[in-house]
mmCIF file of C-alpha atoms in Angstrom:
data_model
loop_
_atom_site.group_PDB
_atom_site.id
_atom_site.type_symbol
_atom_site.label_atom_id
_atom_site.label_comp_id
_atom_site.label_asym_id
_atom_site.label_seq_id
_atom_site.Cartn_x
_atom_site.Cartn_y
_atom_site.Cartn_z
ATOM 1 C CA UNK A 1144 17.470 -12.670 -82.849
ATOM 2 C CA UNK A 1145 18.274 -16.100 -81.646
ATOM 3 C CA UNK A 1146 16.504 -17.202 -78.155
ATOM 4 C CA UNK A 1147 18.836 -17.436 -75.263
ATOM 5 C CA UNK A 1148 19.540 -21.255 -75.048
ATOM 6 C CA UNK A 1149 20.867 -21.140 -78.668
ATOM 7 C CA UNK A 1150 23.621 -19.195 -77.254
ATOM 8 C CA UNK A 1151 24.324 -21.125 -74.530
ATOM 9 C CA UNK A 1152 23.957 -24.485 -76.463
ATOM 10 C CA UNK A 1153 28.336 -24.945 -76.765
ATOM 11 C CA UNK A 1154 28.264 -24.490 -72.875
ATOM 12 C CA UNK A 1155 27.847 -28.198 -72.391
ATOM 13 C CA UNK A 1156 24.866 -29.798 -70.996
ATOM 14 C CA UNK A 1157 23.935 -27.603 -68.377
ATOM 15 C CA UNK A 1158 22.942 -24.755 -70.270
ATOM 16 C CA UNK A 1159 21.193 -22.659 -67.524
ATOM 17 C CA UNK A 1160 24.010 -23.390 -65.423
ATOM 18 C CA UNK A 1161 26.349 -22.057 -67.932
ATOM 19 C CA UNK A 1162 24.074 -18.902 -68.726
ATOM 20 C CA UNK A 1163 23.044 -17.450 -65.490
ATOM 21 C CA UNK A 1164 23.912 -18.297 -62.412
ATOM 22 C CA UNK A 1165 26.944 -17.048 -61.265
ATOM 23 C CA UNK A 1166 30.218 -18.281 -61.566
ATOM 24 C CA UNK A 1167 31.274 -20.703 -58.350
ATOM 25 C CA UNK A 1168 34.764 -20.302 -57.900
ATOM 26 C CA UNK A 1169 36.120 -19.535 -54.340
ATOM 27 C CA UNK A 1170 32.527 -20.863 -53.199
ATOM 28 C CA UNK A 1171 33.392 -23.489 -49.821
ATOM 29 C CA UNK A 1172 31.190 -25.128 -47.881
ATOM 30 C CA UNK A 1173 29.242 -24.879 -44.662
ATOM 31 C CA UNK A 1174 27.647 -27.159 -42.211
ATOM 32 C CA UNK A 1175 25.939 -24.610 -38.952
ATOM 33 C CA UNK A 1176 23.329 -27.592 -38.149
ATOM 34 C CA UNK A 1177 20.023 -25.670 -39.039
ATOM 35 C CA UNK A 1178 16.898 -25.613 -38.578
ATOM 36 C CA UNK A 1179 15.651 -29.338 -37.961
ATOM 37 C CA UNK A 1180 11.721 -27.872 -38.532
ATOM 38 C CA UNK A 1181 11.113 -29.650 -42.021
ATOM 39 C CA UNK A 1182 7.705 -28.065 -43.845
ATOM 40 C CA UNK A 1183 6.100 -29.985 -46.243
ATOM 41 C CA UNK A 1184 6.267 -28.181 -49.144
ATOM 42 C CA UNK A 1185 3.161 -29.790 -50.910
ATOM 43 C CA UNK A 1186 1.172 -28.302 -47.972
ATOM 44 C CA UNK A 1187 2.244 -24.837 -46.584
ATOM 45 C CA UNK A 1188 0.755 -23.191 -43.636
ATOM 46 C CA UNK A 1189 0.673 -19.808 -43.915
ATOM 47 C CA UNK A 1190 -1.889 -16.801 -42.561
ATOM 48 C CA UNK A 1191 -2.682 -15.076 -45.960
ATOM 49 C CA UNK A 1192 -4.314 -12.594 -44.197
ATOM 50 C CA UNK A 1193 -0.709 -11.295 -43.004
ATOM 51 C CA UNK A 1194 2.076 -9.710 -45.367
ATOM 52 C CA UNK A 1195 4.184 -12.846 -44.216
ATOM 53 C CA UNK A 1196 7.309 -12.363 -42.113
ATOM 54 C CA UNK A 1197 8.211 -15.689 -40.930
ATOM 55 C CA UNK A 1198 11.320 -14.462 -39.231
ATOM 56 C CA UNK A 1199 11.328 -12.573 -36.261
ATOM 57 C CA UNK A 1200 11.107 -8.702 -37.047
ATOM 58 C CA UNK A 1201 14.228 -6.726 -36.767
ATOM 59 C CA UNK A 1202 12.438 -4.447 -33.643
ATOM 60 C CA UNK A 1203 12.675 -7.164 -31.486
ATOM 61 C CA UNK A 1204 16.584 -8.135 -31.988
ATOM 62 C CA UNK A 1205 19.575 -5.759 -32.184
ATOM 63 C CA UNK A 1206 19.766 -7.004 -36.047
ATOM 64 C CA UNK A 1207 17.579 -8.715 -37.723
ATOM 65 C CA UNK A 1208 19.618 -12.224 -38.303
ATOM 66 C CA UNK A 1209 20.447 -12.373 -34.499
ATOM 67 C CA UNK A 1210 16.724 -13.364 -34.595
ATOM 68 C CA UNK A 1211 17.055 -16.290 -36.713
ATOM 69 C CA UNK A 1212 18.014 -19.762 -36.401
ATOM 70 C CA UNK A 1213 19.065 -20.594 -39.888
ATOM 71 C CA UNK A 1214 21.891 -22.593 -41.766
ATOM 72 C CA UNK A 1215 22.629 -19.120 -42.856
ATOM 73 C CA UNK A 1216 21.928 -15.050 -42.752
ATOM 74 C CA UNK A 1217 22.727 -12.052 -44.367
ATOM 75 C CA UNK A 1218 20.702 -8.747 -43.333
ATOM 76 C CA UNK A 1219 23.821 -6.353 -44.636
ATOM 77 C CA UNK A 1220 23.327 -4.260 -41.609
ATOM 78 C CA UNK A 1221 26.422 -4.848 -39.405
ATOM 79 C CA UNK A 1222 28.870 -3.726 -42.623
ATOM 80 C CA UNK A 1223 29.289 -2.285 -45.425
ATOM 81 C CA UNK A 1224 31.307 -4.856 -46.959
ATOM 82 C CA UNK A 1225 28.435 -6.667 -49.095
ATOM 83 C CA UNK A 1226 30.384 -9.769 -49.087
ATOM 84 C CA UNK A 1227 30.464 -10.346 -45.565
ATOM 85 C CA UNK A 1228 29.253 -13.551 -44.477
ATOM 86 C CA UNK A 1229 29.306 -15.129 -47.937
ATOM 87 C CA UNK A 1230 31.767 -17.366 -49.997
ATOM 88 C CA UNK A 1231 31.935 -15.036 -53.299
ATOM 89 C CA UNK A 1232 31.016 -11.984 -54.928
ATOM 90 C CA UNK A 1233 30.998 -11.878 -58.568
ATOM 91 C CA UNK A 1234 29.830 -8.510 -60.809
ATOM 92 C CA UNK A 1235 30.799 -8.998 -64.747
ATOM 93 C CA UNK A 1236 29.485 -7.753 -67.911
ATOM 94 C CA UNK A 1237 29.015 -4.173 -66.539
ATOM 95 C CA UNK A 1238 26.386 -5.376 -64.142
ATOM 96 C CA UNK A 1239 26.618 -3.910 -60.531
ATOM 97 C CA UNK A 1240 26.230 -5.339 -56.924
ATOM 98 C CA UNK A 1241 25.797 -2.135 -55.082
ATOM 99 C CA UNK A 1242 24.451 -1.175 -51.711
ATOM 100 C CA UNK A 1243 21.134 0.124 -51.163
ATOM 101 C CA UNK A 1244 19.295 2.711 -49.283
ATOM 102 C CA UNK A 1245 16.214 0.854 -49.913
ATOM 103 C CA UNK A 1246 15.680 -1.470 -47.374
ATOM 104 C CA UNK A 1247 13.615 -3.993 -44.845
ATOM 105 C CA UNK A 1248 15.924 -3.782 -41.667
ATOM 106 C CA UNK A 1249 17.942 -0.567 -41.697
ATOM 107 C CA UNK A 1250 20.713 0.704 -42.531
ATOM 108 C CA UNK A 1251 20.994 -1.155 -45.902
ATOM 109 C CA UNK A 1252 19.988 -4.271 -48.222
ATOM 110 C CA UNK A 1253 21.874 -4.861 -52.045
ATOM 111 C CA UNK A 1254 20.683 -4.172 -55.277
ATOM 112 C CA UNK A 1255 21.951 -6.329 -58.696
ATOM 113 C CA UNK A 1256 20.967 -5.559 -62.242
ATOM 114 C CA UNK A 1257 22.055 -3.506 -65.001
ATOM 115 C CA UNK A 1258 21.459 -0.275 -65.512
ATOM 116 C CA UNK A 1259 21.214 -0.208 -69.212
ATOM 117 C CA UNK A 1260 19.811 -2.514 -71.838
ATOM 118 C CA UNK A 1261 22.792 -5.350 -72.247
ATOM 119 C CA UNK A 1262 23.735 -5.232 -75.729
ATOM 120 C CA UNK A 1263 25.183 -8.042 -77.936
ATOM 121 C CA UNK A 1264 28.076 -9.192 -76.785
ATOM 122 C CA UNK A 1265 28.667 -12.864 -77.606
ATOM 123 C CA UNK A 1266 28.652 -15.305 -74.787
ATOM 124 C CA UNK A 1267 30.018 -12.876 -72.080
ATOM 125 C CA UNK A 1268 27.938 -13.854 -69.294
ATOM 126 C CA UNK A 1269 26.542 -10.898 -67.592
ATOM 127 C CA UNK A 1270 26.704 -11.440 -63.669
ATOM 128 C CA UNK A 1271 25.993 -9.417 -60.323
ATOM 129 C CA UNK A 1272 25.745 -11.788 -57.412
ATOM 130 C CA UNK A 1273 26.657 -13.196 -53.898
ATOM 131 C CA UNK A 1274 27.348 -16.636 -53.250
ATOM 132 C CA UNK A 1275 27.541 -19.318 -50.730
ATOM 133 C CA UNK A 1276 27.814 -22.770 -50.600
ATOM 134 C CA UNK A 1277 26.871 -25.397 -47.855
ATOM 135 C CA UNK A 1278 27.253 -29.246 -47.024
ATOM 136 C CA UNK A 1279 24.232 -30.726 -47.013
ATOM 137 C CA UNK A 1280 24.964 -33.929 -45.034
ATOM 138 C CA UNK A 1281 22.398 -36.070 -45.696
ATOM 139 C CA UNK A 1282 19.411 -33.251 -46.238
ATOM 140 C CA UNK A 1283 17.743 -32.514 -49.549
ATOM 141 C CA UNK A 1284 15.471 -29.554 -48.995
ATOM 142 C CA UNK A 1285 16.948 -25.778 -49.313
ATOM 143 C CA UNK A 1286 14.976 -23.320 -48.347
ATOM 144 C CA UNK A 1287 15.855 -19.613 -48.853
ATOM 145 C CA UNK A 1288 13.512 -16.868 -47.728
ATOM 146 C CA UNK A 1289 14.380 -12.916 -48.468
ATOM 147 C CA UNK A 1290 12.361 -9.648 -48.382
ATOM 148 C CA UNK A 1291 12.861 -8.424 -52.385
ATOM 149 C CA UNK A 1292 12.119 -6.010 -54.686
ATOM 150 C CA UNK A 1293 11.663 -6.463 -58.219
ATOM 151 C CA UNK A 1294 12.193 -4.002 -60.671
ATOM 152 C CA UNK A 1295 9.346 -3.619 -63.810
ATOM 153 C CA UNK A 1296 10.872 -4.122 -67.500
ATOM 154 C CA UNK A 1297 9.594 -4.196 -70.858
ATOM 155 C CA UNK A 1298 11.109 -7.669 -72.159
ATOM 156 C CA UNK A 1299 11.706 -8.820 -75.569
ATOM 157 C CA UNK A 1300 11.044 -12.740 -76.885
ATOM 158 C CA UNK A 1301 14.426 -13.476 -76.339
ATOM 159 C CA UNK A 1302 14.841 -11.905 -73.031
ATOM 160 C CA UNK A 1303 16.366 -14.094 -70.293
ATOM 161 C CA UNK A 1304 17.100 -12.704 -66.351
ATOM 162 C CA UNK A 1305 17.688 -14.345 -63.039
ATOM 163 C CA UNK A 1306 17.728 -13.652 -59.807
ATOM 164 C CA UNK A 1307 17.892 -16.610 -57.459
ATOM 165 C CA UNK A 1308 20.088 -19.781 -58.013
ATOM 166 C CA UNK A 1309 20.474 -23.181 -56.517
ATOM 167 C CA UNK A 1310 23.327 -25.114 -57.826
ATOM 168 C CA UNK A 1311 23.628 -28.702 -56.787
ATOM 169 C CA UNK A 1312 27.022 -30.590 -57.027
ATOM 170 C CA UNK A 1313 28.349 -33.804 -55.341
ATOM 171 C CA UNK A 1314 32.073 -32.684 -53.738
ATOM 172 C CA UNK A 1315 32.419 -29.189 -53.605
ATOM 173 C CA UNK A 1316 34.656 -28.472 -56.728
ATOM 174 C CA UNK A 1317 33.018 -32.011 -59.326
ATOM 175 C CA UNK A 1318 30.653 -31.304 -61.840
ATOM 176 C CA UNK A 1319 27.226 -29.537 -61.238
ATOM 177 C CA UNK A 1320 24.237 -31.881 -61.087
ATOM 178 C CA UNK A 1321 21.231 -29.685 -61.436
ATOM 179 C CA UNK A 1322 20.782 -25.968 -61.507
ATOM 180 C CA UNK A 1323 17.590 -24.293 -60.144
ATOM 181 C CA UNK A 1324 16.515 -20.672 -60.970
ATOM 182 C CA UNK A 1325 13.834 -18.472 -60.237
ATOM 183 C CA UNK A 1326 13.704 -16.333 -63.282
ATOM 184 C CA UNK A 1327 11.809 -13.968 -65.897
ATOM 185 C CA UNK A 1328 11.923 -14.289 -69.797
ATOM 186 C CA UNK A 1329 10.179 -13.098 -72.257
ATOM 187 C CA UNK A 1330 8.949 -15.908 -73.409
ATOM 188 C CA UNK A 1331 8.025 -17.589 -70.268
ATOM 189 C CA UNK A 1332 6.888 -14.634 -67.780
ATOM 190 C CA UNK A 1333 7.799 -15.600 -64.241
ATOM 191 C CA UNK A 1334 9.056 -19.110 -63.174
ATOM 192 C CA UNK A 1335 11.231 -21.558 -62.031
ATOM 193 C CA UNK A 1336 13.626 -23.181 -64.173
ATOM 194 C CA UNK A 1337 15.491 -26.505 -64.328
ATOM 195 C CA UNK A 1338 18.371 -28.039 -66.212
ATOM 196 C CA UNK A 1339 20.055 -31.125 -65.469
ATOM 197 C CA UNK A 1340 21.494 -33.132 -68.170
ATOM 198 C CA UNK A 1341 18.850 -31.907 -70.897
ATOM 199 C CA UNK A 1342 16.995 -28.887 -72.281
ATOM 200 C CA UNK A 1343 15.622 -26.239 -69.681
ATOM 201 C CA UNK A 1344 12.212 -27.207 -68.104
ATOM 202 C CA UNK A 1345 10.182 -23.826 -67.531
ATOM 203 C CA UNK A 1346 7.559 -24.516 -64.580
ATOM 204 C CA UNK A 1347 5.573 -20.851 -64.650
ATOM 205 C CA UNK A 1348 4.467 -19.184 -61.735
ATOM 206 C CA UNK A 1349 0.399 -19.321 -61.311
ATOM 207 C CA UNK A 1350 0.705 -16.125 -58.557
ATOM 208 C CA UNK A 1351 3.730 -13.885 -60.383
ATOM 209 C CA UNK A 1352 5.903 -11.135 -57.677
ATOM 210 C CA UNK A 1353 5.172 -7.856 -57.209
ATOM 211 C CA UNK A 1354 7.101 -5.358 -58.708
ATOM 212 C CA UNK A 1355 8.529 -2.306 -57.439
ATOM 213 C CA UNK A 1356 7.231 -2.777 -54.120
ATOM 214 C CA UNK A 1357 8.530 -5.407 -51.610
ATOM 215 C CA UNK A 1358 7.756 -8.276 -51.179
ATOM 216 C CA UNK A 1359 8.608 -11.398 -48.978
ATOM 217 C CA UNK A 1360 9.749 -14.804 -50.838
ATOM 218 C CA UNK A 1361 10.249 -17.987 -49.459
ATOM 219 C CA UNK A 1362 11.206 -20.869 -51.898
ATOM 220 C CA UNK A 1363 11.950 -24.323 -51.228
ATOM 221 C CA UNK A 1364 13.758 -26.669 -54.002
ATOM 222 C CA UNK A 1365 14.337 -30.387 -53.279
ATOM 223 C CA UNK A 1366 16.944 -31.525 -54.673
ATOM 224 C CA UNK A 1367 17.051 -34.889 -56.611
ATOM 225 C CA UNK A 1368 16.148 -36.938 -59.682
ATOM 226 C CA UNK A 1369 12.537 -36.701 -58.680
ATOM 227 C CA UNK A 1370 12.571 -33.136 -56.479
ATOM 228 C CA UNK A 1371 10.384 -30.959 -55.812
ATOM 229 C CA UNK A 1372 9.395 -26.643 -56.492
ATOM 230 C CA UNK A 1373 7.617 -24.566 -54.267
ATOM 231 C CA UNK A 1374 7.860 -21.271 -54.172
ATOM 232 C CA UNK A 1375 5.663 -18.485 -51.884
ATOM 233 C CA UNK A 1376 5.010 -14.661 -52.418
ATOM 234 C CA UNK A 1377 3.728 -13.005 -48.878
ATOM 235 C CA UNK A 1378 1.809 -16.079 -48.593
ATOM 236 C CA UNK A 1379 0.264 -16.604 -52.025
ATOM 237 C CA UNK A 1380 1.769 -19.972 -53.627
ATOM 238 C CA UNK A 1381 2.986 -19.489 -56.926
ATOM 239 C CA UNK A 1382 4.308 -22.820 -57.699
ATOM 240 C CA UNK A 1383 4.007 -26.270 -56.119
ATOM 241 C CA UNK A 1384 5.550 -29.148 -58.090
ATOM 242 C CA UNK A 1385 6.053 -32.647 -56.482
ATOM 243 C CA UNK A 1386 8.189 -33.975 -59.008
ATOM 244 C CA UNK A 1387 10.871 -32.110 -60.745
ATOM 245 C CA UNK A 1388 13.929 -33.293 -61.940
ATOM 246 C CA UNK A 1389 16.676 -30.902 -60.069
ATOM 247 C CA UNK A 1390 19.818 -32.848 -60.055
ATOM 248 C CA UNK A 1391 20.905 -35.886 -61.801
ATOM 249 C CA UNK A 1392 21.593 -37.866 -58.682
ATOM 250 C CA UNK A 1393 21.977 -37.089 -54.773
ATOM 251 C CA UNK A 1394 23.867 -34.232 -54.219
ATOM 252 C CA UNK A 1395 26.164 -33.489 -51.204
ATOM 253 C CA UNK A 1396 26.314 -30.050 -51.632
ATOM 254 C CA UNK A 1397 24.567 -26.948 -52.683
ATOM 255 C CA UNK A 1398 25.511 -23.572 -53.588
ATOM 256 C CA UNK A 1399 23.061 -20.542 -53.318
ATOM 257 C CA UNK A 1400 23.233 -17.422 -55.251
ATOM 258 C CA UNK A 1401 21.102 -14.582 -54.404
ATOM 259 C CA UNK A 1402 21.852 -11.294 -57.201
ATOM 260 C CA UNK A 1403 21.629 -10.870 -61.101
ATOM 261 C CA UNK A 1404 22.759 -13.059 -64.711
ATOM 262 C CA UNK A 1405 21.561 -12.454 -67.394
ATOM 263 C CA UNK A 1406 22.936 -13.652 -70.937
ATOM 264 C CA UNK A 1407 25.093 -10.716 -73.091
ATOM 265 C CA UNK A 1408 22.612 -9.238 -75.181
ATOM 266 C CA UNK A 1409 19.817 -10.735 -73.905
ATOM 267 C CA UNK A 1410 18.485 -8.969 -70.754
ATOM 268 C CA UNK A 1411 16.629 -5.478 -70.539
ATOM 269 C CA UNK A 1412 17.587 -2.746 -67.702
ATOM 270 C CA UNK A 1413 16.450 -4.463 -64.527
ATOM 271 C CA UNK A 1414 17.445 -5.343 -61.221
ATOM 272 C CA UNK A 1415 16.208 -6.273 -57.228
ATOM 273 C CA UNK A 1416 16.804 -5.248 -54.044
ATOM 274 C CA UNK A 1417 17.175 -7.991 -51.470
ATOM 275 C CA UNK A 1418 17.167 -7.792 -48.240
ATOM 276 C CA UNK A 1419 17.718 -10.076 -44.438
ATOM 277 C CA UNK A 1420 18.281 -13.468 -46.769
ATOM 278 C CA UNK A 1421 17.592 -16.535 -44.403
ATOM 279 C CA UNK A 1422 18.717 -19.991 -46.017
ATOM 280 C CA UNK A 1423 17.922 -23.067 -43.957
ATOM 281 C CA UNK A 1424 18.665 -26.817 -45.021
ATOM 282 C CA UNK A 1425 15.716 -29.664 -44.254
ATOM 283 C CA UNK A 1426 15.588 -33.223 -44.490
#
């Protein structure tokens, strides 16, 4: 069996882009002003004595994201409709974006993945996600926090999934500059990936997730010719990288996708729950 980024090899140059993350269409931009608290992400502070919940808890607010001040929030408590809030929903391949009755702050998170071993299916890109895209006006750091779940798999060499996506682009609608993923493979383990204009850079995680039990994320890419990776799991730093190449130049937008892609054939049953997704843009 061929590894994953021979398959994906005709999609151009920005073969993780073309593989996994989600397809962007319908995806427009917002500006909400954000948090202006910038954290270095070369230094965290965090209590590791504490399953970390930066934001506030759900008790004290009537939801949880009327808690937060954020670019963005979705705790997928006030509807049902899972799309609420976000710029596009996309579920292809026989992948499924369904809601769940597991869950942080009640009544409901989502769950993407497959529920059976993806079989060969040339370059159909397999897909269960949400987007949403932002203007970043001027800043370069994105931040996206969420409580999630991650299922266990056996995978194969070849095995490719990801979960969480950030996509940078110059006008909403021109050519993607970099794509940022956190991802598992079989070859790899746990990490983030890159690709910009060349092959995918794998940057493995030193601290791996959890899986199948919760656990709270917060990753921060910066995005740039010389950006940066760091990426948190209740507390514990699993990657800190002060220079990464994550876009070929400055990017004035960003999208986000939070959800499931995997390449056809190339992906073994597995999914995650997410829950109360926070996104924030820094300087």
């Amino acid at each position: 069996m061929s590894h994953p980024k021979l398959l994906i090899a005709s999609c151009a140059a920005l073969a993780l882009a073309c593989s996994l993350i989600t397809n962007l269409d319908g995806i427009t931009t917002t500006s909400d002003g954000g948090n202006s608290n910038s954290l270095d992400a070369k230094a965290p502070v965090v209590d590791a004595g504490a399953d970390v919940k930066d934001a506030k808890s759900p008790a004290d607010t009537a939801t949880f994201c009327m808690g937060q001040d954020a670019d963005f929030c979705a705790d997928f408590d006030e509807s049902a409709n899972l799309k609420d809030g976000w710029d596009n929903i996309v579920t292809t391949g026989g992948a499924a974006l369904v809601e769940s009755t597991k869950f942080i702050s009640p009544p409901r998170a989502i769950h993407a993945g497959s529920s059976n071993a993806i079989s060969d299916a040339g370059f159909l890109k397999v897909l269960s996600n949400l987007g949403k895209g932002f203007e970043l006006k001027g800043k370069t750091l994105v931040r996206i926090e969420a409580d999630v779940r991650f299922e266990s798999a056996v995978y194969g060499a070849d095995d490719y999934t990801q979960f969480i996506s950030w996509v940078a682009q110059g006008n909403m609608g021109s050519p993607t500059l970099g794509v940022t993923g956190i991802v598992r493979t079989g070859a790899n383990g746990w990490a983030m990936a890159t690709a910009t204009m060349g092959p995918i850079v794998y940057y493995p995680m030193t601290t791996p997730p959890p899986e199948d039990k919760w656990t709270h994320m917060r990753a921060e890419v910066g995005l740039g010719t010389t950006g940066t990776l760091a990426l948190w799991f209740d507390g514990a730093i699993a990657i800190a990288m002060t220079s990464a190449s994550t876009a070929t130049s400055t990017p004035s937008n960003v999208g986000v996708v939070v959800g499931y892609g995997a390449p056809s054939g190339y992906s073994p049953a597995v999914g995650m729950t997410c829950d109360n997704v926070v996104v924030t843009l820094l300087p």
